[in-house]
Every structure is written in structure tokens, then in C-alpha cells.
């Protein structure tokens, strides 16, 4: 069974601070996706990383996929209250099950004004 | 915009009742997924359809759970004889291709929050 561990589980910071959340596994994933989920809504895809060592930037968010494709990080620069939400990482399966996503438990981020 | 819609948004059931949860995927999306998200957890895969074919039901917790997509569009997740441990948010997602594209985007609906008393 492939497991994804996310840390920290909870994070409360002030507006303007920087933060990094982590997603780790002992398994190799074909791809790694990051989602943000707001209360009462479904997860919304932020980014997909595929290649080991890949770095992607989305405005103030920087995503990195580990060289061995087992871990990933999300860094947010100058956090804003609108960044508040549950950040989930999800690993894609391999071979014929590459459609199947395995999610971590998420990091619940609160950005205080 | 026409995203994934789910109904009802909230459902309260007494233990032992049967429930049916509906998902309307994005028009033209071949693949449809159901996930279960317990409180404080990430979504867990339940089942996967490509058109009307249920290709993977390995995540369904028990034989009380049944999903169908008879015409390859709308899907229904049915839970028979509900138990308290079935209380969770049930999320539906759709994607354009699914099996052929491992990294393609899954679009999630808002979920149905099920509470079994």
C-alpha cells in the first residue's frame, strides 16, 4: 500500500510570512499532484509534477518533486489570507493504475490578517 | 461554468437506511471517480468508471456499497444498510480521458456530506 505523509498537519501563520509544507513517502509515484480544498468544496488542482527534481512555480507558490520521486514540497512566499485552506498532495499510481490517486491527510493552513 | 455537480449536498440517514448519492460529471468527460473523505483525512479512492464500464472498484469498503453509471454520464453511489462508520464526505471527480493519461486533471465536485445517526 502506498502511503503519503504530510507535515505539518496544522499551520497557523501571519500574513506576509513564508512557509513550506512537505509530502513524503517510501514509495515511488509516477506523478505528484498538489490540491487545495476549501471548506464545503472539493479539492482543486494546483499543479502536477512528473519528473524527479522538477520545480514548478505558480505565482507565490513553488512546488518541488524529489529526485527519487518519493517526496515533494510546497513553498508559499508572503502568504495571504486567501491562501487559507487544506493543502493535499496526491500520488499517481503506476502502470495500468496510473489513474488512481493516493492522497495524504493534508496540511490545514490558516493565514491570519 | 458547468463543473461537476453532486446531490444532495447534505444527507442525514438513520442507521440501516439506504442512501443514493448522485454525480453529474463535466459533459464529455470519459472518466469518473468516487472518493470517500472522512473527517480530518484526505480523500480515499472508492471506484473508477470509464464511460459506463466500472474498471476498478477495489476501494469500495464493503458489499453494501454499489456504484453505477449506466449511460456513461451521470453516476450514482448507493450505500445499503448505512452504518455510523459510513459518515463522511463523498466526492465525485471526472476527467477527460482517465486511463490514457495518468497525469491529467481530475475535476472534483463539492461532495455530499453524509451523516449516519
Coordinates of C-alpha atoms in Angstrom, one line a residue:
Chain A
X1 CA 0.0 0.0 0.0
X2 CA 1.4 3.4 -1.0
X3 CA 1.2 6.0 1.8
X4 CA 1.8 9.7 1.7
X5 CA 2.6 11.6 4.9
X6 CA 2.1 15.3 5.0
X7 CA 3.7 17.7 7.6
X8 CA 2.9 19.7 9.4
X9 CA -0.7 18.7 9.9
X10 CA -1.7 22.2 11.1
X11 CA 0.0 25.5 10.4
X12 CA -1.2 29.0 11.5
X13 CA 0.8 32.0 10.4
X14 CA 0.6 35.7 9.9
X15 CA 0.0 37.4 6.6
X16 CA 3.3 38.0 4.9
X17 CA 5.2 35.1 6.3
X18 CA 6.8 32.3 4.2
X19 CA 6.0 28.6 4.8
X20 CA 6.9 25.2 3.5
X21 CA 4.8 22.0 3.7
X22 CA 6.0 18.6 3.0
X23 CA 4.8 15.4 1.4
X24 CA 6.8 12.2 1.9
X25 CA 6.5 8.6 1.0
X26 CA 8.6 5.4 0.9
X27 CA 7.0 4.6 -2.5
X28 CA 7.8 6.0 -5.9
X29 CA 5.0 7.7 -7.7
X30 CA 4.5 8.3 -11.4
X31 CA 3.3 11.8 -10.7
X32 CA 2.6 14.0 -7.7
X33 CA -0.2 16.5 -7.6
X34 CA -1.0 19.3 -5.1
X35 CA -4.5 20.3 -4.4
X36 CA -6.2 23.0 -2.2
X37 CA -9.5 22.3 -0.6
X38 CA -11.7 24.9 1.0
X39 CA -14.5 24.1 3.5
X40 CA -17.5 22.6 1.8
X41 CA -15.8 22.3 -1.5
X42 CA -13.9 19.6 -3.4
X43 CA -10.2 19.7 -3.9
X44 CA -8.9 22.0 -6.7
X45 CA -5.7 21.0 -8.6
X46 CA -2.8 23.4 -8.2
X47 CA 0.0 21.6 -10.0
X48 CA 1.2 18.3 -11.3
X49 CA 4.9 17.3 -11.2
X50 CA 6.2 14.4 -13.1
X51 CA 10.0 14.4 -13.4
X52 CA 12.3 13.8 -10.5
X53 CA 13.9 17.1 -9.4
X54 CA 11.2 19.1 -11.2
X55 CA 10.4 22.6 -9.8
X56 CA 7.3 24.5 -10.8
X57 CA 6.2 28.0 -9.8
X58 CA 2.7 29.3 -9.7
X59 CA 2.8 33.0 -8.7
X60 CA 3.8 32.9 -5.0
X61 CA 3.8 29.0 -4.8
X62 CA 6.8 26.9 -5.6
X63 CA 6.5 23.1 -5.9
X64 CA 9.3 20.7 -6.0
X65 CA 9.4 16.9 -6.7
X66 CA 12.2 15.0 -5.1
X67 CA 14.9 13.4 -7.3
X68 CA 13.7 9.9 -6.4
X69 CA 10.0 10.9 -7.0
X70 CA 9.1 9.9 -3.4
X71 CA 8.6 13.3 -1.9
X72 CA 7.5 16.8 -2.6
X73 CA 7.4 20.2 -1.1
X74 CA 5.2 23.3 -1.5
X75 CA 6.6 26.7 -0.5
X76 CA 4.5 29.8 -0.3
X77 CA 6.1 33.2 -0.2
X78 CA 4.4 36.1 1.5
X79 CA 1.3 34.2 2.5
X80 CA -2.1 35.9 2.2
X81 CA -5.4 35.2 3.9
X82 CA -6.7 33.9 0.6
X83 CA -4.2 31.1 0.8
X84 CA -6.1 29.6 3.8
X85 CA -7.2 26.1 3.1
X86 CA -6.4 22.4 3.3
X87 CA -3.4 21.5 1.1
X88 CA -3.4 17.9 -0.1
X89 CA -0.7 16.0 -2.0
X90 CA -1.7 13.1 -4.1
X91 CA 0.5 10.5 -5.8
X92 CA -0.4 8.9 -9.1
X93 CA -0.3 5.1 -9.5
X94 CA 1.9 3.3 -11.9
X95 CA 1.3 1.2 -14.9
X96 CA -2.3 0.4 -15.6
X97 CA -3.4 2.1 -12.4
X98 CA -2.0 5.5 -13.2
X99 CA -5.4 7.0 -12.9
X100 CA -5.6 6.1 -9.2
X101 CA -4.7 8.9 -6.8
X102 CA -3.4 8.2 -3.3
X103 CA -3.9 11.3 -1.1
X104 CA -2.1 12.4 2.1
X105 CA -4.1 13.6 5.1
X106 CA -3.3 17.2 4.2
X107 CA -1.9 20.3 5.9
X108 CA -4.5 22.7 7.2
X109 CA -3.1 26.2 6.7
X110 CA -4.6 29.3 8.3
X111 CA -3.2 32.7 7.3
X112 CA -4.2 35.4 9.8
X113 CA -4.6 39.0 8.6
Chain B
X1 CA -19.4 27.2 -15.8
X2 CA -20.5 23.5 -15.9
X3 CA -18.4 21.9 -13.4
X4 CA -19.0 18.6 -11.5
X5 CA -22.2 18.7 -9.5
X6 CA -23.3 16.4 -6.7
X7 CA -26.6 16.0 -5.0
X8 CA -27.8 16.1 -2.3
X9 CA -25.1 18.3 -0.7
X10 CA -26.1 17.0 2.7
X11 CA -27.8 13.8 3.8
X12 CA -28.8 12.6 7.2
X13 CA -29.7 8.9 7.4
X14 CA -30.7 6.7 10.3
X15 CA -28.6 3.6 10.7
X16 CA -29.9 0.9 8.5
X17 CA -31.4 3.1 5.8
X18 CA -30.3 3.0 2.2
X19 CA -29.0 6.2 0.5
X20 CA -28.3 7.2 -3.1
X21 CA -25.8 9.9 -4.0
X22 CA -25.7 11.4 -7.4
X23 CA -22.9 12.8 -9.5
X24 CA -23.2 14.8 -12.7
X25 CA -19.7 14.9 -14.3
X26 CA -18.5 17.5 -16.7
X27 CA -20.1 16.9 -20.1
X28 CA -17.9 14.8 -22.4
X29 CA -15.6 13.5 -19.6
X30 CA -15.0 9.8 -20.1
X31 CA -13.7 9.0 -16.7
X32 CA -15.5 9.3 -13.3
X33 CA -14.2 8.6 -9.9
X34 CA -15.7 8.3 -6.4
X35 CA -13.8 9.1 -3.3
X36 CA -14.6 9.0 0.4
X37 CA -13.2 11.7 2.7
X38 CA -13.5 11.1 6.4
X39 CA -13.2 14.0 8.9
X40 CA -9.6 15.1 9.1
X41 CA -8.4 12.8 6.3
X42 CA -7.6 13.1 2.7
X43 CA -9.9 11.6 0.0
X44 CA -9.7 7.8 -0.4
X45 CA -10.3 6.2 -3.8
X46 CA -13.5 4.1 -4.0
X47 CA -14.2 3.3 -7.6
X48 CA -13.5 4.3 -11.2
X49 CA -15.6 4.3 -14.4
X50 CA -14.5 4.7 -18.0
X51 CA -17.8 5.5 -19.8
X52 CA -20.3 3.0 -18.4
X53 CA -17.7 0.4 -17.5
X54 CA -16.7 0.1 -13.9
X55 CA -13.0 -0.7 -14.3
X56 CA -11.9 -0.6 -10.7
X57 CA -14.0 -1.0 -7.6
X58 CA -11.1 -2.0 -5.3
X59 CA -11.7 0.8 -2.9
X60 CA -15.3 0.1 -2.0
X61 CA -15.3 -0.7 1.7
X62 CA -17.9 -3.5 1.6
X63 CA -20.6 -5.1 -0.5
X64 CA -23.0 -2.5 1.0
X65 CA -21.5 0.0 -1.4
X66 CA -22.5 -0.1 -5.1
X67 CA -21.9 2.4 -7.9
X68 CA -23.3 2.6 -11.4
X69 CA -23.0 4.8 -14.5
X70 CA -25.5 3.1 -16.9
X71 CA -25.3 5.6 -19.7
X72 CA -21.7 6.8 -19.3
X73 CA -22.6 10.2 -17.8
X74 CA -24.5 10.5 -14.5
X75 CA -23.3 8.2 -11.8
X76 CA -25.0 7.0 -8.6
X77 CA -23.3 5.7 -5.5
X78 CA -25.6 3.7 -3.4
X79 CA -25.0 2.6 0.2
X80 CA -27.3 0.0 1.7
X81 CA -28.0 -0.5 5.3
X82 CA -25.9 2.5 6.3
X83 CA -23.7 2.3 9.4
X84 CA -22.2 5.1 11.5
X85 CA -18.8 4.5 10.1
X86 CA -20.1 5.4 6.7
X87 CA -20.4 9.1 7.8
X88 CA -18.1 11.0 5.6
X89 CA -18.0 13.4 2.6
X90 CA -18.4 11.5 -0.7
X91 CA -16.6 13.2 -3.5
X92 CA -17.0 12.7 -7.2
X93 CA -14.5 13.6 -9.8
X94 CA -14.3 13.5 -13.6
X95 CA -11.5 13.7 -16.1
X96 CA -11.4 13.9 -19.9
X97 CA -9.6 10.6 -20.6
X98 CA -8.5 8.9 -17.3
X99 CA -6.9 5.6 -18.2
X100 CA -4.8 7.0 -21.1
X101 CA -3.5 10.0 -19.2
X102 CA -2.1 9.4 -15.7
X103 CA -1.3 13.0 -15.1
X104 CA -4.4 14.6 -16.3
X105 CA -6.6 16.8 -14.2
X106 CA -9.4 15.3 -12.1
X107 CA -12.1 17.9 -11.5
X108 CA -13.9 17.4 -8.2
X109 CA -17.5 18.2 -7.2
X110 CA -18.3 19.8 -3.9
X111 CA -19.2 16.5 -2.3
X112 CA -22.1 15.0 -0.4
X113 CA -21.8 15.1 3.3
X114 CA -23.4 12.0 4.8
X115 CA -24.2 11.7 8.4
X116 CA -25.5 8.4 9.7
X117 CA -27.2 8.6 13.1

